[in-house]
Coordinates of C-alpha atoms in Angstrom, one line a residue:
L1 CA -1.7 -7.8 0.1
E2 CA 0.9 -5.2 1.0
E3 CA 1.5 -6.8 4.4
D4 CA 2.3 -10.4 5.1
Q5 CA -0.9 -11.3 7.0
T6 CA 0.3 -14.8 8.1
F7 CA 1.6 -13.3 11.3
S8 CA -0.9 -10.5 11.7
Q9 CA -4.4 -10.0 12.9
Y10 CA -7.6 -9.2 11.0
I11 CA -8.9 -5.8 11.9
P12 CA -12.5 -5.1 10.5
P13 CA -12.5 -2.1 8.2
E14 CA -14.2 1.0 9.4
N15 CA -17.7 1.7 8.1
K16 CA -17.0 5.3 7.1
D17 CA -14.3 6.6 4.8
P18 CA -11.5 8.2 6.8
V19 CA -11.4 12.0 6.8
Y20 CA -7.9 13.6 6.4
V21 CA -6.8 15.5 9.5
M22 CA -3.9 18.0 9.1
Q23 CA -1.0 18.1 11.5
Q24 CA -0.7 21.2 13.8
N25 CA 2.2 23.6 13.8
N26 CA 3.4 22.7 10.3
P27 CA 6.7 24.4 9.6
Y28 CA 6.1 24.3 5.9
F29 CA 2.9 26.2 6.0
K30 CA 3.2 29.9 5.4
E31 CA 0.4 32.4 5.6
Q32 CA 1.5 34.2 2.5
K33 CA 0.5 32.8 -0.9
D34 CA 2.3 29.6 -2.0
T35 CA 3.3 29.3 -5.6
G36 CA 4.2 25.7 -5.6
E37 CA 7.3 25.7 -3.4
A38 CA 5.8 23.4 -0.8
F39 CA 4.9 20.8 -3.4
K40 CA 8.4 20.9 -4.9
K41 CA 9.9 20.6 -1.4
G42 CA 7.7 17.6 -0.7
L43 CA 8.9 15.9 -3.8
A44 CA 12.5 16.5 -2.9
L45 CA 12.0 15.3 0.7
M46 CA 10.2 12.2 -0.5
K47 CA 13.1 11.4 -2.9
D48 CA 15.5 11.8 0.0
G49 CA 13.5 9.4 2.1
N50 CA 12.4 12.0 4.6
L51 CA 8.8 11.0 4.6
K52 CA 7.7 12.7 7.9
E53 CA 8.7 16.1 6.5
A54 CA 7.5 15.3 3.1
I55 CA 4.0 14.7 4.6
Q56 CA 4.2 18.2 6.2
A57 CA 5.3 19.8 2.9
F58 CA 2.5 18.1 0.9
E59 CA 0.0 19.1 3.7
A60 CA 1.1 22.7 3.3
D61 CA 0.6 22.4 -0.5
V62 CA -2.9 21.1 -0.3
T63 CA -3.8 23.6 2.4
H64 CA -2.9 26.4 0.0
H65 CA -4.2 24.5 -3.0
P66 CA -7.0 22.1 -1.9
E67 CA -7.9 21.2 -5.5
H68 CA -4.3 20.1 -6.3
A69 CA -4.9 16.4 -7.0
E70 CA -1.2 15.5 -7.3
G71 CA -0.5 17.1 -3.9
W72 CA -3.1 14.8 -2.4
R73 CA -1.8 11.8 -4.3
Y74 CA 1.8 12.1 -3.1
L75 CA 0.5 12.8 0.4
G76 CA -1.3 9.5 0.2
Q77 CA 1.8 7.7 -1.1
C78 CA 3.9 9.0 1.8
H79 CA 1.4 7.8 4.3
A80 CA 1.2 4.4 2.7
D81 CA 5.0 4.1 2.8
E82 CA 4.9 5.0 6.5
E83 CA 2.4 2.1 7.2
E84 CA -0.4 4.7 7.8
E85 CA -3.2 3.1 5.8
R86 CA -6.1 5.2 6.9
P87 CA -4.5 8.6 6.3
A88 CA -3.3 7.2 3.0
I89 CA -6.8 6.3 1.9
A90 CA -8.2 9.6 3.1
A91 CA -5.6 11.6 1.0
L92 CA -6.2 9.4 -2.1
L93 CA -9.9 9.9 -1.8
K94 CA -9.3 13.6 -1.7
C95 CA -7.2 13.2 -4.8
L96 CA -10.1 11.6 -6.6
E97 CA -12.5 14.4 -5.5
C98 CA -10.2 16.7 -7.4
D99 CA -9.5 14.4 -10.3
P100 CA -11.9 11.4 -10.4
Y101 CA -9.9 9.7 -13.1
N102 CA -6.4 10.0 -11.7
L103 CA -5.0 6.7 -12.7
P104 CA -2.2 6.3 -10.1
A105 CA -4.6 7.2 -7.3
L106 CA -7.2 4.7 -8.6
M107 CA -4.5 2.0 -8.7
M108 CA -3.3 2.8 -5.2
L109 CA -6.8 2.8 -3.8
G110 CA -7.5 -0.5 -5.4
V111 CA -4.5 -2.0 -3.6
S112 CA -5.3 -0.1 -0.3
Y113 CA -8.8 -1.5 -0.1
T114 CA -7.4 -4.9 -0.8
N115 CA -5.2 -4.4 2.3
D116 CA -8.3 -3.4 4.2
L117 CA -10.1 -6.6 3.0
E118 CA -12.8 -4.5 1.3
E119 CA -12.8 -6.5 -1.9
A120 CA -15.8 -5.0 -3.7
R121 CA -14.3 -1.5 -3.3
A122 CA -10.9 -2.7 -4.4
L123 CA -12.5 -4.2 -7.5
N124 CA -14.4 -1.0 -8.2
Y125 CA -11.3 1.2 -8.2
L126 CA -9.3 -1.3 -10.3
K127 CA -12.0 -1.6 -13.0
T128 CA -12.3 2.2 -13.0
W129 CA -8.6 2.4 -13.6
L130 CA -8.9 0.2 -16.6
E131 CA -12.0 1.8 -18.0
N132 CA -10.3 5.2 -18.0
N133 CA -6.9 4.1 -19.2
P134 CA -6.6 5.4 -22.7
S135 CA -4.4 2.4 -23.7
Y136 CA -7.2 -0.1 -23.0
S137 CA -10.6 1.7 -22.6
T138 CA -11.5 1.3 -26.3
L139 CA -10.9 -2.5 -26.4
K140 CA -14.2 -4.2 -27.4
E141 CA -13.9 -6.9 -24.8
I142 CA -13.4 -4.4 -22.0
K143 CA -16.4 -2.4 -23.1
T144 CA -18.5 -5.6 -23.1
H145 CA -17.4 -6.5 -19.6
S146 CA -18.1 -3.0 -18.4
R147 CA -21.7 -3.2 -19.6
T148 CA -22.0 -6.5 -17.7
I149 CA -20.8 -4.9 -14.5
R150 CA -23.2 -1.9 -14.9
E151 CA -26.0 -4.4 -15.3
F152 CA -24.9 -6.2 -12.2
E153 CA -24.9 -2.9 -10.3
K154 CA -28.5 -2.1 -11.5
L155 CA -29.7 -5.5 -10.3
N156 CA -28.2 -4.7 -6.9
G157 CA -29.5 -1.2 -6.7
G158 CA -26.0 0.3 -7.3
N159 CA -24.7 -1.5 -4.2
M160 CA -21.2 -2.9 -4.6
T161 CA -20.5 -3.4 -0.9
R162 CA -21.5 -7.1 -1.3
M163 CA -18.7 -9.2 -2.8
D164 CA -20.0 -11.3 -5.7
T165 CA -18.0 -14.0 -7.5
N166 CA -19.4 -12.9 -10.8
L167 CA -18.1 -9.3 -10.3
S168 CA -14.7 -10.6 -9.4
D169 CA -14.6 -12.9 -12.4
T170 CA -15.7 -10.2 -14.8
V171 CA -13.1 -7.7 -13.6
M172 CA -10.5 -10.4 -14.0
Q173 CA -11.6 -11.0 -17.6
M174 CA -11.3 -7.3 -18.3
F175 CA -7.7 -7.3 -17.2
L176 CA -6.8 -10.5 -18.9
A177 CA -8.2 -9.0 -22.2
A178 CA -5.9 -6.0 -21.6
L179 CA -3.0 -8.3 -21.0
R180 CA -3.6 -10.1 -24.3
A181 CA -3.5 -6.7 -26.0
N182 CA -0.3 -5.7 -24.2
P183 CA 1.6 -8.5 -22.3
E184 CA 4.5 -6.2 -21.5
D185 CA 2.6 -3.8 -19.2
A186 CA 3.8 -4.2 -15.7
D187 CA 0.8 -2.4 -14.3
L188 CA -1.5 -5.0 -15.8
H189 CA 0.5 -7.9 -14.3
T190 CA 0.4 -6.1 -11.0
V191 CA -3.4 -5.8 -11.0
V192 CA -3.9 -9.4 -12.2
G193 CA -1.6 -10.5 -9.4
V194 CA -3.8 -8.5 -6.9
L195 CA -6.9 -10.1 -8.3
H196 CA -5.5 -13.6 -8.0
H197 CA -4.4 -12.7 -4.5
L198 CA -8.0 -11.7 -3.7
S199 CA -9.2 -15.2 -4.6
D200 CA -6.3 -16.9 -2.7
N201 CA -4.8 -18.1 -6.0
Y202 CA -1.3 -17.4 -4.7
D203 CA 0.6 -19.4 -7.4
M204 CA -0.9 -17.3 -10.2
A205 CA -0.4 -14.1 -8.2
I206 CA 3.2 -14.9 -7.8
E207 CA 3.6 -15.7 -11.5
H208 CA 2.2 -12.3 -12.4
F209 CA 4.1 -10.3 -9.8
S210 CA 7.3 -12.0 -10.9
K211 CA 6.6 -11.0 -14.5
G212 CA 5.9 -7.5 -13.3
C213 CA 9.3 -7.4 -11.5
K214 CA 11.1 -8.6 -14.7
L215 CA 9.4 -5.8 -16.7
R216 CA 10.0 -3.2 -14.0
P217 CA 13.0 -4.4 -11.9
N218 CA 13.5 -1.1 -10.2
D219 CA 10.0 -0.9 -8.7
P220 CA 10.2 -1.5 -4.9
Y221 CA 6.5 -1.7 -4.6
L222 CA 6.3 -4.6 -7.0
W223 CA 9.0 -6.5 -5.2
N224 CA 7.1 -6.0 -1.9
K225 CA 3.9 -7.3 -3.4
L226 CA 5.7 -10.4 -4.7
G227 CA 7.2 -11.0 -1.2
A228 CA 3.9 -10.5 0.6
T229 CA 2.2 -13.1 -1.7
Q230 CA 5.0 -15.5 -1.2
A231 CA 4.8 -15.1 2.6
N232 CA 1.0 -15.4 2.6
S233 CA 1.4 -18.7 0.8
S234 CA 3.8 -20.1 3.4
R235 CA 6.9 -19.3 1.4
S236 CA 8.5 -16.9 3.9
K237 CA 12.0 -18.0 3.0
M238 CA 11.5 -16.9 -0.6
A239 CA 9.8 -13.7 0.5
V240 CA 12.9 -12.6 2.4
G241 CA 14.7 -12.2 -1.0
A242 CA 11.9 -10.1 -2.5
Y243 CA 11.7 -7.8 0.5
Q244 CA 15.5 -7.3 0.5
R245 CA 15.2 -6.3 -3.2
A246 CA 12.5 -3.8 -2.3
L247 CA 14.6 -2.4 0.5
G248 CA 17.7 -2.3 -1.7
L249 CA 15.7 0.0 -4.1
K250 CA 14.0 2.0 -1.3
Q251 CA 15.9 1.9 2.0
N252 CA 13.2 3.7 3.9
Y253 CA 10.3 1.6 2.7
M254 CA 8.8 0.9 6.1
R255 CA 6.1 -1.5 4.8
A256 CA 8.8 -3.8 3.2
R257 CA 10.9 -3.5 6.3
T258 CA 8.0 -4.6 8.5
N259 CA 7.1 -7.4 6.1
L260 CA 10.7 -8.6 6.2
A261 CA 10.6 -8.8 10.0
I262 CA 7.3 -10.8 9.8
A263 CA 8.9 -13.2 7.3
Y264 CA 11.7 -13.8 9.7
A265 CA 9.3 -14.3 12.6
N266 CA 7.3 -16.8 10.5
Q267 CA 10.5 -18.8 10.3
D268 CA 11.1 -18.6 14.1
M269 CA 14.0 -16.3 13.4
H270 CA 12.8 -13.8 16.0
D271 CA 16.2 -12.2 16.8
K272 CA 16.4 -11.0 13.2
A273 CA 12.7 -10.1 13.3
C274 CA 13.3 -7.9 16.4
V275 CA 16.1 -6.0 14.6
H276 CA 13.9 -5.2 11.6
Y277 CA 10.9 -4.3 13.7
L278 CA 13.1 -1.8 15.5
K279 CA 14.4 -0.4 12.3
A280 CA 10.8 0.2 11.1
L281 CA 9.9 1.7 14.5
R282 CA 12.8 4.1 14.4
Q283 CA 11.3 5.4 11.2
N284 CA 7.7 5.6 12.6
A285 CA 7.3 5.0 16.3
E286 CA 3.6 5.6 16.0
A287 CA 3.0 2.3 14.2
A288 CA 1.1 0.5 17.0
H289 CA 0.8 -2.8 15.1
V290 CA 4.6 -3.0 14.7
W291 CA 5.0 -2.6 18.4
G292 CA 2.6 -5.5 18.8
Y293 CA 4.6 -7.7 16.5
L294 CA 7.8 -6.7 18.3
K295 CA 6.2 -7.7 21.6
I296 CA 5.4 -11.2 20.3
S297 CA 9.0 -11.7 18.9
L298 CA 10.6 -10.5 22.2
S299 CA 8.5 -13.1 24.1
S300 CA 9.6 -15.8 21.6
V301 CA 13.3 -15.1 22.3
G302 CA 12.9 -15.0 26.1
R303 CA 13.2 -11.3 26.4
G304 CA 10.0 -10.6 28.3
D305 CA 12.1 -8.2 30.4
L306 CA 12.0 -5.8 27.5
I307 CA 8.2 -5.7 27.3
P308 CA 8.1 -2.5 29.5
L309 CA 10.1 -0.7 26.8
V310 CA 7.4 -1.7 24.3
E311 CA 4.7 -0.4 26.6
R312 CA 6.7 2.9 26.8
R313 CA 7.3 2.9 23.0
D314 CA 10.9 3.8 23.7
V315 CA 12.8 2.8 20.5
G316 CA 16.1 4.3 21.7
A317 CA 16.2 2.2 24.8
F318 CA 16.5 -0.9 22.7
E319 CA 19.9 0.2 21.4
K320 CA 21.4 -1.4 24.5
H321 CA 20.0 -4.8 23.5
F322 CA 19.9 -4.9 19.7
R323 CA 22.1 -3.5 16.9
F324 CA 19.8 -1.7 14.5

């Protein structure tokens, strides 16, 4: 969902949950006791758009305070913004180990597993978000649907790895019930948009993401979701505007930058695509999939002579050839 998959390749999800691996030689890690300075520094770096260092600061925080759920959550958010899905999921799972009902982490994991095409897990995290949201958990209709899902799980021996249409429909009904109770909740519109996207009902997904954007116009993540859904439904020209809104709100939002490049590529505007791929890679040169997309666009504009620079992953060398 987060990434326009029209121009990308399906990669089967890994069977095991990723394990978070800390970076070595972290300048923010200090041997002496940390009293919250690393976490505060991480928040400040994240706000300034310095995600690489923010990741190091949050890693230092959770090294000193491994039970700090919010440290793990922000660490996961930074990785997600850097197009690093597996470390993002690993950090968010650690967050839930510390706080099983952390609502933002449940929401992010639901979307992350949608990106990984693990629909049953996405549904599980999204329904858990709703069941534990104090604004909606007491609604009679939601309680009834929750019982239906528990019965479904019992029939399948607790196994939710198999996608079932009934499960998807029931989770959708839970969120629609919550929306009837509060149609002004942008989070609910976001999840309903995600659920429609899961079932390839792009028109309804776009409708709900658009409502979410109206309710929360300064949310770059919502604009990116709207753009990704427009692009995945062959509306790349419309998607460009949504991605630009996202980037206007969060200039260093690498996922939106990559999606913008893909949207241009899908319109055969490969010169523009190359520029935005390079902007994304200047932010994170380790994003292998973006190098792959860049290679395709370079070939499409007759610049096969630059492929060796792709193989070397030398972003700076492209400055002679593109303005980015």
